[in-house]
Amino acid sequence: NAGVTQTPKFRVLKTGQSMTLLCAQDMNHEYMYWYRQDPGMGLRLIHYSVGEGTTAKGEVPDGYNVSRLKKQNFLLGLESAAPSQTSVYFCASSYSYDRGNQPQHFGDGTRLSIL
Amino acid sequence: AQSVTQLGSHVSVSEGALVLLRCNYSSSVPPYLFWYVQYPNQGLQLLLKYTSAATLVKGINGFEAEFKKSETSFHLTKPSAHMSDAAEYFCAVSAHAGGTSYGKLTFGQGTILTVHP
């Protein structure tokens, strides 16, 4: 019973490098989300998807891109990493019915450091 | 637009004492409200949710929260703290189902709960 799985769990990058974070869910959820968590700021929404092939910007989208080619996967890309993107990244998913009512299920996070 | 304010970034209680974590929200439409808990190096787990049914909501691990529209509050309480309750707690708001929020959550800043023996 995996739920939401994030890969990798830890990563250290140099400024300017690129990388992709992978999120996979096995609950057949329509909605998927990427958040970043920084101390004292709670979680902030980066991008989200309401279905396969769709993506939309959240609160802090700059410097990130996403893709949802398959319903169960949601990828977050950093094209040119910057130290300000050092954070813990969380993926979440939820059902689509009664929008806003369904709780989100979270992965365990990816801890990313940009040097 | 919606926002959440959690009063107190750190709360410390003794084991067996009352736990009270404060959350105030702002929303232009009737909100759905959630409390999540995060243990160290883990993701967020749902404690409870308010979805316009009963104003007093009971969750897991003995926690409950009361929705007070007049005070725009959704405070989290537990009558008797346990050492295992030590964690960070997040209040979150989502727009009502009639809108187009697609379940997007706006989180508060979080409150770290410390429980002393």
CSV table of C-alpha atoms in Angstrom, one decimal:
chain,number,residue,atom,x,y,z
A,1,ASN,CA,0.0,0.0,0.0
A,2,ALA,CA,2.5,2.7,-1.2
A,3,GLY,CA,0.2,5.8,-1.5
A,4,VAL,CA,2.4,8.7,-2.7
A,5,THR,CA,6.0,7.9,-3.5
A,6,GLN,CA,8.7,10.6,-4.1
A,7,THR,CA,12.0,10.0,-5.7
A,8,PRO,CA,14.7,10.8,-4.7
A,9,LYS,CA,14.6,11.4,-1.0
A,10,PHE,CA,17.7,13.6,-0.9
A,11,ARG,CA,19.7,15.4,-3.4
A,12,VAL,CA,22.5,18.0,-3.5
A,13,LEU,CA,23.0,20.1,-6.6
A,14,LYS,CA,25.3,22.8,-7.8
A,15,THR,CA,23.9,26.2,-8.9
A,16,GLY,CA,22.9,26.0,-12.6
A,17,GLN,CA,22.4,22.2,-12.7
A,18,SER,CA,19.1,20.7,-13.6
A,19,MET,CA,17.1,17.9,-12.2
A,20,THR,CA,13.7,16.2,-12.1
A,21,LEU,CA,11.7,15.1,-9.0
A,22,LEU,CA,9.3,12.2,-9.5
A,23,CYS,CA,6.0,11.7,-7.8
A,24,ALA,CA,4.0,8.5,-8.2
A,25,GLN,CA,0.6,7.7,-6.7
A,26,ASP,CA,-1.3,4.4,-6.8
A,27,MET,CA,-4.7,5.6,-5.6
A,28,ASN,CA,-6.0,6.6,-9.0
A,29,HIS,CA,-6.3,10.3,-7.9
A,30,GLU,CA,-7.1,12.9,-10.5
A,31,TYR,CA,-5.5,15.8,-8.7
A,32,MET,CA,-1.8,16.1,-8.0
A,33,TYR,CA,0.2,18.9,-6.4
A,34,TRP,CA,3.8,20.0,-5.8
A,35,TYR,CA,4.6,22.1,-2.7
A,36,ARG,CA,7.7,23.5,-1.2
A,37,GLN,CA,8.2,23.8,2.6
A,38,ASP,CA,10.5,26.4,4.1
A,39,PRO,CA,10.9,27.1,7.8
A,40,GLY,CA,8.2,29.5,9.2
A,41,MET,CA,6.4,29.6,5.8
A,42,GLY,CA,4.3,26.5,5.9
A,43,LEU,CA,3.8,24.8,2.5
A,44,ARG,CA,3.4,26.8,-0.7
A,45,LEU,CA,1.9,25.5,-3.9
A,46,ILE,CA,4.3,25.4,-6.9
A,47,HIS,CA,2.2,23.7,-9.6
A,48,TYR,CA,-0.8,21.4,-9.7
A,49,SER,CA,-2.6,19.2,-12.2
A,50,VAL,CA,-6.3,18.3,-12.4
A,51,GLY,CA,-5.8,15.4,-14.8
A,52,GLU,CA,-3.5,13.6,-17.2
A,53,GLY,CA,-2.0,16.1,-19.7
A,54,THR,CA,-3.0,19.2,-17.7
A,55,THR,CA,-0.9,21.5,-15.5
A,56,ALA,CA,-1.4,24.9,-13.9
A,57,LYS,CA,0.6,27.4,-11.9
A,58,GLY,CA,0.3,27.7,-8.2
A,59,GLU,CA,1.6,30.4,-5.8
A,60,VAL,CA,5.3,30.1,-6.5
A,61,PRO,CA,5.9,28.6,-10.0
A,62,ASP,CA,8.9,30.6,-11.1
A,63,GLY,CA,12.0,28.5,-11.9
A,64,TYR,CA,10.0,25.2,-12.0
A,65,ASN,CA,8.3,23.2,-14.7
A,66,VAL,CA,6.0,20.2,-14.4
A,67,SER,CA,4.6,17.5,-16.6
A,68,ARG,CA,1.8,14.9,-16.2
A,69,LEU,CA,2.0,12.5,-19.1
A,70,LYS,CA,0.5,9.7,-17.1
A,71,LYS,CA,-2.3,9.9,-14.5
A,72,GLN,CA,-0.2,8.3,-11.8
A,73,ASN,CA,3.0,10.4,-12.2
A,74,PHE,CA,3.7,14.1,-11.7
A,75,LEU,CA,7.2,15.4,-12.5
A,76,LEU,CA,8.7,18.6,-11.1
A,77,GLY,CA,11.7,20.0,-13.0
A,78,LEU,CA,14.3,22.6,-12.1
A,79,GLU,CA,15.9,23.9,-15.3
A,80,SER,CA,18.7,25.9,-13.7
A,81,ALA,CA,18.9,25.4,-9.9
A,82,ALA,CA,19.4,28.4,-7.7
A,83,PRO,CA,20.3,28.5,-3.9
A,84,SER,CA,16.8,30.0,-3.3
A,85,GLN,CA,15.4,26.7,-4.4
A,86,THR,CA,16.9,24.8,-1.4
A,87,SER,CA,13.9,23.4,0.3
A,88,VAL,CA,11.9,20.3,1.1
A,89,TYR,CA,9.5,19.4,-1.7
A,90,PHE,CA,6.3,17.6,-1.2
A,91,CYS,CA,4.0,15.9,-3.6
A,92,ALA,CA,0.3,15.3,-2.8
A,93,SER,CA,-2.7,13.9,-4.5
A,94,SER,CA,-6.5,13.8,-4.0
A,95,TYR,CA,-9.7,12.7,-5.6
A,96,SER,CA,-11.5,15.2,-7.8
A,97,TYR,CA,-15.1,14.8,-6.6
A,98,ASP,CA,-16.6,17.6,-4.5
A,99,ARG,CA,-13.6,19.8,-5.3
A,100,GLY,CA,-12.0,21.2,-2.2
A,101,ASN,CA,-13.5,18.6,0.1
A,102,GLN,CA,-11.2,15.7,-0.4
A,103,PRO,CA,-8.1,15.5,1.8
A,104,GLN,CA,-4.7,15.5,0.1
A,105,HIS,CA,-2.4,12.5,0.6
A,106,PHE,CA,1.3,13.5,0.9
A,107,GLY,CA,4.6,11.8,0.1
A,108,ASP,CA,7.5,11.8,2.5
A,109,GLY,CA,9.3,14.7,0.7
A,110,THR,CA,12.5,15.3,-1.2
A,111,ARG,CA,15.2,17.3,0.6
A,112,LEU,CA,17.0,19.4,-2.0
A,113,SER,CA,20.1,21.5,-1.3
A,114,ILE,CA,21.5,23.8,-3.9
A,115,LEU,CA,25.1,24.9,-3.4
B,1,ALA,CA,-8.6,34.8,-2.0
B,2,GLN,CA,-8.0,32.9,1.2
B,3,SER,CA,-5.4,32.9,3.9
B,4,VAL,CA,-4.6,31.2,7.2
B,5,THR,CA,-2.9,32.5,10.3
B,6,GLN,CA,-1.6,30.2,13.0
B,7,LEU,CA,-1.0,32.1,16.3
B,8,GLY,CA,2.2,30.9,17.9
B,9,SER,CA,5.0,29.2,16.0
B,10,HIS,CA,5.9,27.2,19.1
B,11,VAL,CA,3.6,25.8,21.8
B,12,SER,CA,5.0,23.9,24.8
B,13,VAL,CA,2.8,21.9,27.2
B,14,SER,CA,3.4,19.3,29.9
B,15,GLU,CA,2.3,15.7,29.4
B,16,GLY,CA,-1.4,15.4,30.4
B,17,ALA,CA,-2.1,19.1,29.9
B,18,LEU,CA,-4.6,20.6,27.5
B,19,VAL,CA,-3.3,21.2,24.0
B,20,LEU,CA,-4.7,24.3,22.2
B,21,LEU,CA,-3.4,25.3,18.7
B,22,ARG,CA,-4.9,28.4,17.2
B,23,CYS,CA,-5.9,28.9,13.6
B,24,ASN,CA,-7.8,31.8,12.0
B,25,TYR,CA,-8.8,31.9,8.4
B,26,SER,CA,-9.9,34.3,5.8
B,27,SER,CA,-12.0,33.2,2.9
B,28,SER,CA,-14.4,35.0,0.5
B,29,VAL,CA,-16.5,31.8,0.2
B,30,PRO,CA,-17.5,29.2,2.7
B,31,PRO,CA,-14.3,27.3,3.5
B,32,TYR,CA,-13.3,23.8,3.9
B,33,LEU,CA,-10.7,23.6,6.7
B,34,PHE,CA,-8.1,21.0,7.5
B,35,TRP,CA,-5.6,20.2,10.2
B,36,TYR,CA,-2.5,18.2,9.3
B,37,VAL,CA,0.3,16.8,11.4
B,38,GLN,CA,3.9,16.4,10.4
B,39,TYR,CA,6.3,14.2,12.3
B,40,PRO,CA,10.1,14.7,11.8
B,41,ASN,CA,11.3,13.7,8.3
B,42,GLN,CA,7.8,12.6,7.2
B,43,GLY,CA,5.0,14.0,5.0
B,44,LEU,CA,1.8,15.5,6.3
B,45,GLN,CA,-1.0,13.3,7.7
B,46,LEU,CA,-4.6,14.4,7.9
B,47,LEU,CA,-5.9,14.9,11.5
B,48,LEU,CA,-9.4,16.1,10.7
B,49,LYS,CA,-11.4,18.2,8.3
B,50,TYR,CA,-14.4,20.6,8.4
B,51,THR,CA,-16.7,20.5,5.4
B,52,SER,CA,-19.8,22.4,6.6
B,53,ALA,CA,-21.5,19.6,8.5
B,54,ALA,CA,-21.1,19.6,12.3
B,55,THR,CA,-19.1,22.5,13.6
B,56,LEU,CA,-17.3,20.3,16.2
B,57,VAL,CA,-15.1,17.9,14.3
B,58,LYS,CA,-13.4,14.9,15.8
B,59,GLY,CA,-10.2,13.6,14.4
B,60,ILE,CA,-7.6,10.9,15.0
B,61,ASN,CA,-5.4,10.6,18.1
B,62,GLY,CA,-8.0,12.3,20.3
B,63,PHE,CA,-7.8,15.7,18.6
B,64,GLU,CA,-10.9,17.8,17.8
B,65,ALA,CA,-11.5,21.2,16.3
B,66,GLU,CA,-14.5,23.6,16.4
B,67,PHE,CA,-15.5,25.8,13.5
B,68,LYS,CA,-16.6,29.3,14.6
B,69,LYS,CA,-17.8,31.4,11.7
B,70,SER,CA,-18.3,34.5,13.8
B,71,GLU,CA,-14.6,34.3,14.9
B,72,THR,CA,-13.3,32.9,11.6
B,73,SER,CA,-11.5,30.4,13.8
B,74,PHE,CA,-10.8,26.6,13.7
B,75,HIS,CA,-8.7,25.9,16.8
B,76,LEU,CA,-7.3,22.4,17.4
B,77,THR,CA,-7.6,20.9,20.9
B,78,LYS,CA,-6.8,17.8,22.8
B,79,PRO,CA,-7.7,17.4,26.5
B,80,SER,CA,-4.6,15.5,27.5
B,81,ALA,CA,-1.2,15.8,25.7
B,82,HIS,CA,0.9,12.7,25.2
B,83,MET,CA,4.6,12.6,24.4
B,84,SER,CA,3.8,11.1,21.0
B,85,ASP,CA,1.9,14.3,20.1
B,86,ALA,CA,5.1,16.3,19.7
B,87,ALA,CA,5.1,17.3,16.0
B,88,GLU,CA,4.4,20.3,13.7
B,89,TYR,CA,0.8,21.0,13.0
B,90,PHE,CA,-0.6,22.8,10.0
B,91,CYS,CA,-4.0,24.4,9.5
B,92,ALA,CA,-5.1,24.7,5.9
B,93,VAL,CA,-8.1,26.2,4.0
B,94,SER,CA,-9.7,25.2,0.7
B,95,ALA,CA,-12.4,27.1,-1.2
B,96,HIS,CA,-15.9,25.6,-1.1
B,97,ALA,CA,-16.9,22.9,-3.6
B,98,GLY,CA,-18.9,25.4,-5.6
B,99,GLY,CA,-15.8,27.2,-6.6
B,100,THR,CA,-13.0,26.2,-8.9
B,101,SER,CA,-10.2,25.7,-6.4
B,102,TYR,CA,-9.5,22.1,-7.5
B,103,GLY,CA,-8.8,21.3,-3.9
B,104,LYS,CA,-5.8,23.7,-3.7
B,105,LEU,CA,-4.8,24.3,-0.1
B,106,THR,CA,-3.5,27.4,1.5
B,107,PHE,CA,-1.5,26.5,4.6
B,108,GLY,CA,-0.7,28.4,7.8
B,109,GLN,CA,2.9,28.8,8.9
B,110,GLY,CA,2.8,25.8,11.2
B,111,THR,CA,3.0,25.4,15.0
B,112,ILE,CA,5.6,23.2,16.5
B,113,LEU,CA,4.2,21.4,19.6
B,114,THR,CA,6.6,20.3,22.3
B,115,VAL,CA,5.4,18.0,25.1
B,116,HIS,CA,7.4,17.9,28.3
B,117,PRO,CA,7.4,14.9,30.7
